[in-house]
């Protein structure tokens, strides 16, 4: 029997897989090219100059880890919070570059740096869409086919009732 | 200037929604209150730092 929670869970699974593969693809695209990613990070002129190399290495690794966690459904809500924070930082980076009149490519899937034709509006709406998915994953408590469901199984009231009644039955039968 | 005003307004709204979310999770006994408030503090610190840094860069 299909319930509302089931439906929300299946939608959550779809969101998890989509967002997970997006982050995995973004991380894998940037990981082999730290110098280009560093150039992209410096293009935003937001972080201190010395932090750019470390950020250019840490960000793809974080994206790959978060992507894997979302796909597996492991620590889903924590991963979704981290993903939402990451997307918020990307949104702030893109919109602040736009507000300051910089002409850069977002470098979200590799590349980056100066660009004659920046796509700030499209990048902003795309990231807002992904942020909406991350927020959904934070709000919905369970998604389907997630490792969380196996590892952190919660005892529902009905199960408690069942175990209590079964205890009574056992006591009754033994008496 | 208007960008910073908007950024601060959105951030305050996000932090307020975060308080609502944490209180909902505590009410429904999803996790223990210290863990939830500690998580909220980490997120809030990240948001506040991000807003301060971005505001500084945009205004300077």
Tab-separated table of C-alpha atoms in Angstrom:
chain	number	residue	atom	x	y	z
A	1	UNK	CA	0.000	0.000	0.000
A	2	UNK	CA	1.347	3.388	-1.005
A	3	UNK	CA	1.333	6.130	1.570
A	4	UNK	CA	2.267	9.810	1.394
A	5	UNK	CA	5.532	9.014	3.187
A	6	UNK	CA	6.341	6.424	0.502
A	7	UNK	CA	5.766	8.968	-2.253
A	8	UNK	CA	7.929	11.584	-0.491
A	9	UNK	CA	10.584	8.903	-0.010
A	10	UNK	CA	10.671	8.021	-3.706
A	11	UNK	CA	10.869	11.719	-4.639
A	12	UNK	CA	13.706	11.992	-2.124
A	13	UNK	CA	15.504	9.069	-3.785
A	14	UNK	CA	15.233	10.771	-7.192
A	15	UNK	CA	16.530	14.050	-5.728
A	16	UNK	CA	19.347	12.278	-3.900
A	17	UNK	CA	20.545	10.454	-7.007
A	18	UNK	CA	20.298	13.532	-9.229
A	19	UNK	CA	22.098	15.863	-6.819
A	20	UNK	CA	24.598	13.151	-5.919
A	21	UNK	CA	25.600	12.548	-9.524
A	22	UNK	CA	25.793	16.319	-10.181
A	23	UNK	CA	28.217	16.772	-7.275
A	24	UNK	CA	30.168	13.655	-8.195
A	25	UNK	CA	30.522	14.865	-11.802
A	26	UNK	CA	31.541	18.368	-10.661
A	27	UNK	CA	34.166	16.990	-8.282
A	28	UNK	CA	35.586	14.474	-10.767
A	29	UNK	CA	35.816	17.173	-13.461
A	30	UNK	CA	37.833	19.484	-11.186
A	31	UNK	CA	39.999	16.994	-9.287
A	32	UNK	CA	42.573	16.261	-12.057
A	33	UNK	CA	43.068	19.996	-12.811
A	34	UNK	CA	43.895	21.761	-9.516
A	35	UNK	CA	45.785	24.570	-11.277
A	36	UNK	CA	42.757	25.459	-13.428
A	37	UNK	CA	40.428	25.175	-10.424
A	38	UNK	CA	42.779	27.465	-8.490
A	39	UNK	CA	42.572	29.989	-11.332
A	40	UNK	CA	38.762	29.727	-11.227
A	41	UNK	CA	38.717	30.263	-7.436
A	42	UNK	CA	40.985	33.325	-7.765
A	43	UNK	CA	38.684	34.705	-10.468
A	44	UNK	CA	35.972	35.296	-7.861
A	45	UNK	CA	38.355	37.511	-5.816
A	46	UNK	CA	36.550	36.463	-2.631
A	47	UNK	CA	39.010	34.243	-0.790
A	48	UNK	CA	42.452	35.374	0.378
A	49	UNK	CA	45.035	34.707	-2.358
A	50	UNK	CA	46.961	32.175	-0.208
A	51	UNK	CA	43.871	30.032	0.449
A	52	UNK	CA	43.083	29.393	-3.229
A	53	UNK	CA	45.411	26.364	-3.751
A	54	UNK	CA	44.088	24.532	-0.663
A	55	UNK	CA	40.485	25.379	-1.582
A	56	UNK	CA	41.038	24.187	-5.164
A	57	UNK	CA	42.049	20.749	-3.846
A	58	UNK	CA	39.598	20.505	-0.934
A	59	UNK	CA	36.491	21.545	-2.885
A	60	UNK	CA	36.515	18.715	-5.501
A	61	UNK	CA	37.228	16.143	-2.783
A	62	UNK	CA	34.328	17.487	-0.703
A	63	UNK	CA	32.061	17.396	-3.769
A	64	UNK	CA	32.991	13.767	-4.492
A	65	UNK	CA	32.429	12.716	-0.869
A	66	UNK	CA	29.078	14.525	-0.678
A	67	UNK	CA	28.017	13.094	-4.039
A	68	UNK	CA	28.864	9.567	-2.894
A	69	UNK	CA	27.036	10.022	0.439
A	70	UNK	CA	23.918	11.300	-1.340
A	71	UNK	CA	23.931	8.461	-3.869
A	72	UNK	CA	24.372	5.854	-1.136
A	73	UNK	CA	21.893	7.548	1.176
A	74	UNK	CA	24.399	7.552	4.023
A	75	UNK	CA	24.122	10.414	6.561
A	76	UNK	CA	21.709	11.853	4.024
A	77	UNK	CA	20.445	14.840	6.006
A	78	UNK	CA	23.929	15.869	7.160
A	79	UNK	CA	25.201	15.527	3.583
A	80	UNK	CA	22.216	17.554	2.364
A	81	UNK	CA	22.991	20.333	4.881
A	82	UNK	CA	26.629	20.418	3.713
A	83	UNK	CA	25.486	20.368	0.074
A	84	UNK	CA	23.066	23.239	0.716
A	85	UNK	CA	25.830	25.266	2.393
A	86	UNK	CA	28.137	24.567	-0.551
A	87	UNK	CA	25.460	25.652	-3.014
A	88	UNK	CA	24.803	28.805	-0.956
A	89	UNK	CA	28.507	29.635	-1.119
A	90	UNK	CA	28.502	29.065	-4.908
A	91	UNK	CA	25.415	31.293	-5.221
A	92	UNK	CA	27.063	34.038	-3.173
A	93	UNK	CA	30.226	33.703	-5.286
A	94	UNK	CA	28.342	33.932	-8.587
A	95	UNK	CA	25.968	36.739	-7.587
A	96	UNK	CA	28.707	38.796	-5.904
A	97	UNK	CA	30.874	38.488	-9.031
A	98	UNK	CA	27.843	39.643	-11.034
A	99	UNK	CA	27.237	42.565	-8.641
A	100	UNK	CA	30.904	43.624	-8.837
A	101	UNK	CA	30.860	43.552	-12.644
A	102	UNK	CA	33.443	40.764	-12.971
A	103	UNK	CA	33.484	38.741	-16.192
A	104	UNK	CA	34.242	35.174	-15.156
A	105	UNK	CA	33.100	31.649	-15.897
A	106	UNK	CA	31.717	29.891	-12.819
A	107	UNK	CA	34.118	26.948	-13.189
A	108	UNK	CA	31.510	24.680	-11.647
A	109	UNK	CA	32.413	21.688	-13.844
A	110	UNK	CA	36.065	22.530	-14.515
A	111	UNK	CA	37.530	25.462	-16.374
A	112	UNK	CA	36.768	28.899	-14.995
A	113	UNK	CA	38.573	32.209	-14.832
A	114	UNK	CA	38.042	35.157	-17.173
A	115	UNK	CA	35.176	34.855	-19.651
A	116	UNK	CA	33.866	37.215	-22.310
A	117	UNK	CA	30.385	35.798	-21.997
A	118	UNK	CA	29.490	34.954	-18.372
A	119	UNK	CA	26.186	33.170	-17.766
A	120	UNK	CA	25.380	34.488	-14.298
A	121	UNK	CA	21.598	34.339	-14.586
A	122	UNK	CA	21.544	30.743	-15.849
A	123	UNK	CA	24.119	29.657	-13.236
A	124	UNK	CA	22.110	31.329	-10.460
A	125	UNK	CA	18.816	29.663	-11.408
A	126	UNK	CA	20.535	26.304	-11.854
A	127	UNK	CA	22.105	26.508	-8.389
A	128	UNK	CA	18.777	27.652	-6.891
A	129	UNK	CA	17.142	24.545	-8.358
A	130	UNK	CA	19.805	22.305	-6.837
A	131	UNK	CA	19.484	24.174	-3.535
A	132	UNK	CA	15.735	23.439	-3.549
A	133	UNK	CA	16.516	19.712	-3.905
A	134	UNK	CA	19.026	19.875	-1.026
A	135	UNK	CA	16.484	21.661	1.190
A	136	UNK	CA	13.900	18.995	0.327
A	137	UNK	CA	16.368	16.289	1.410
A	138	UNK	CA	16.918	18.127	4.713
A	139	UNK	CA	13.195	18.431	5.403
A	140	UNK	CA	12.094	14.940	4.378
A	141	UNK	CA	13.212	12.509	7.055
A	142	UNK	CA	13.449	9.287	5.105
A	143	UNK	CA	14.240	8.544	1.479
A	144	UNK	CA	13.908	5.210	-0.266
A	145	UNK	CA	16.788	2.783	-0.845
A	146	UNK	CA	19.105	4.619	1.543
A	147	UNK	CA	21.802	3.028	3.699
A	148	UNK	CA	20.502	5.200	6.544
A	149	UNK	CA	17.387	3.008	6.612
A	150	UNK	CA	19.512	-0.079	7.220
A	151	UNK	CA	22.022	1.387	9.658
A	152	UNK	CA	19.864	3.777	11.692
A	153	UNK	CA	16.511	2.049	11.833
A	154	UNK	CA	14.075	3.831	14.111
A	155	UNK	CA	11.544	1.954	16.205
A	156	UNK	CA	8.113	3.148	15.141
A	157	UNK	CA	5.213	3.308	17.628
A	158	UNK	CA	3.443	0.462	15.832
A	159	UNK	CA	6.501	-1.779	16.267
A	160	UNK	CA	6.625	-0.887	19.962
A	161	UNK	CA	2.959	-1.723	20.286
A	162	UNK	CA	3.548	-4.985	18.509
A	163	UNK	CA	6.456	-5.973	20.753
A	164	UNK	CA	4.460	-5.070	23.867
A	165	UNK	CA	1.481	-7.120	22.738
A	166	UNK	CA	3.728	-10.004	21.774
A	167	UNK	CA	5.328	-9.855	25.235
A	168	UNK	CA	1.875	-10.052	26.795
A	169	UNK	CA	0.988	-12.972	24.561
A	170	UNK	CA	4.176	-14.769	25.548
A	171	UNK	CA	3.468	-14.099	29.240
A	172	UNK	CA	-0.112	-15.208	28.792
A	173	UNK	CA	0.847	-18.409	27.040
A	174	UNK	CA	3.523	-19.271	29.597
A	175	UNK	CA	1.155	-18.750	32.541
B	1	UNK	CA	25.465	48.382	-1.339
B	2	UNK	CA	22.054	46.922	-2.220
B	3	UNK	CA	23.664	43.554	-2.802
B	4	UNK	CA	24.980	43.518	0.777
B	5	UNK	CA	21.593	44.598	2.161
B	6	UNK	CA	19.921	41.748	0.262
B	7	UNK	CA	22.571	39.265	1.333
B	8	UNK	CA	22.177	40.179	5.003
B	9	UNK	CA	18.359	40.030	4.761
B	10	UNK	CA	18.403	36.580	3.124
B	11	UNK	CA	20.957	35.318	5.656
B	12	UNK	CA	18.870	36.511	8.609
B	13	UNK	CA	15.834	34.762	7.097
B	14	UNK	CA	17.859	31.557	6.617
B	15	UNK	CA	19.106	31.654	10.227
B	16	UNK	CA	15.542	32.216	11.493
B	17	UNK	CA	14.293	29.281	9.390
B	18	UNK	CA	17.136	27.240	10.869
B	19	UNK	CA	15.864	27.950	14.401
B	20	UNK	CA	12.362	26.882	13.356
B	21	UNK	CA	13.787	23.698	11.809
B	22	UNK	CA	15.866	22.797	14.883
B	23	UNK	CA	12.904	23.379	17.214
B	24	UNK	CA	10.718	21.174	14.994
B	25	UNK	CA	13.315	18.399	15.089
B	26	UNK	CA	13.603	18.691	18.900
B	27	UNK	CA	9.814	18.656	19.289
B	28	UNK	CA	9.561	15.502	17.169
B	29	UNK	CA	12.486	13.927	19.075
B	30	UNK	CA	14.453	13.220	15.913
B	31	UNK	CA	17.775	13.835	17.650
B	32	UNK	CA	19.036	15.166	20.969
B	33	UNK	CA	18.827	18.963	21.485
B	34	UNK	CA	22.584	19.473	22.166
B	35	UNK	CA	23.500	17.738	18.898
B	36	UNK	CA	20.945	19.752	16.921
B	37	UNK	CA	21.938	23.093	18.459
B	38	UNK	CA	25.636	22.285	17.946
B	39	UNK	CA	24.917	21.579	14.275
B	40	UNK	CA	22.973	24.810	14.025
B	41	UNK	CA	25.879	26.732	15.594
B	42	UNK	CA	28.311	25.330	13.003
B	43	UNK	CA	25.984	26.261	10.138
B	44	UNK	CA	25.297	29.707	11.608
B	45	UNK	CA	29.034	30.370	12.029
B	46	UNK	CA	29.606	29.413	8.375
B	47	UNK	CA	26.769	31.707	7.237
B	48	UNK	CA	27.894	34.666	9.385
B	49	UNK	CA	31.520	34.300	8.272
B	50	UNK	CA	30.442	34.055	4.625
B	51	UNK	CA	28.247	37.150	4.885
B	52	UNK	CA	30.955	39.193	6.642
B	53	UNK	CA	33.651	38.177	4.173
B	54	UNK	CA	31.473	38.770	1.095
B	55	UNK	CA	30.194	42.108	2.423
B	56	UNK	CA	33.764	43.216	3.107
B	57	UNK	CA	34.903	42.280	-0.422
B	58	UNK	CA	31.888	43.825	-2.169
B	59	UNK	CA	32.013	47.096	-0.206
B	60	UNK	CA	35.797	47.587	-0.371
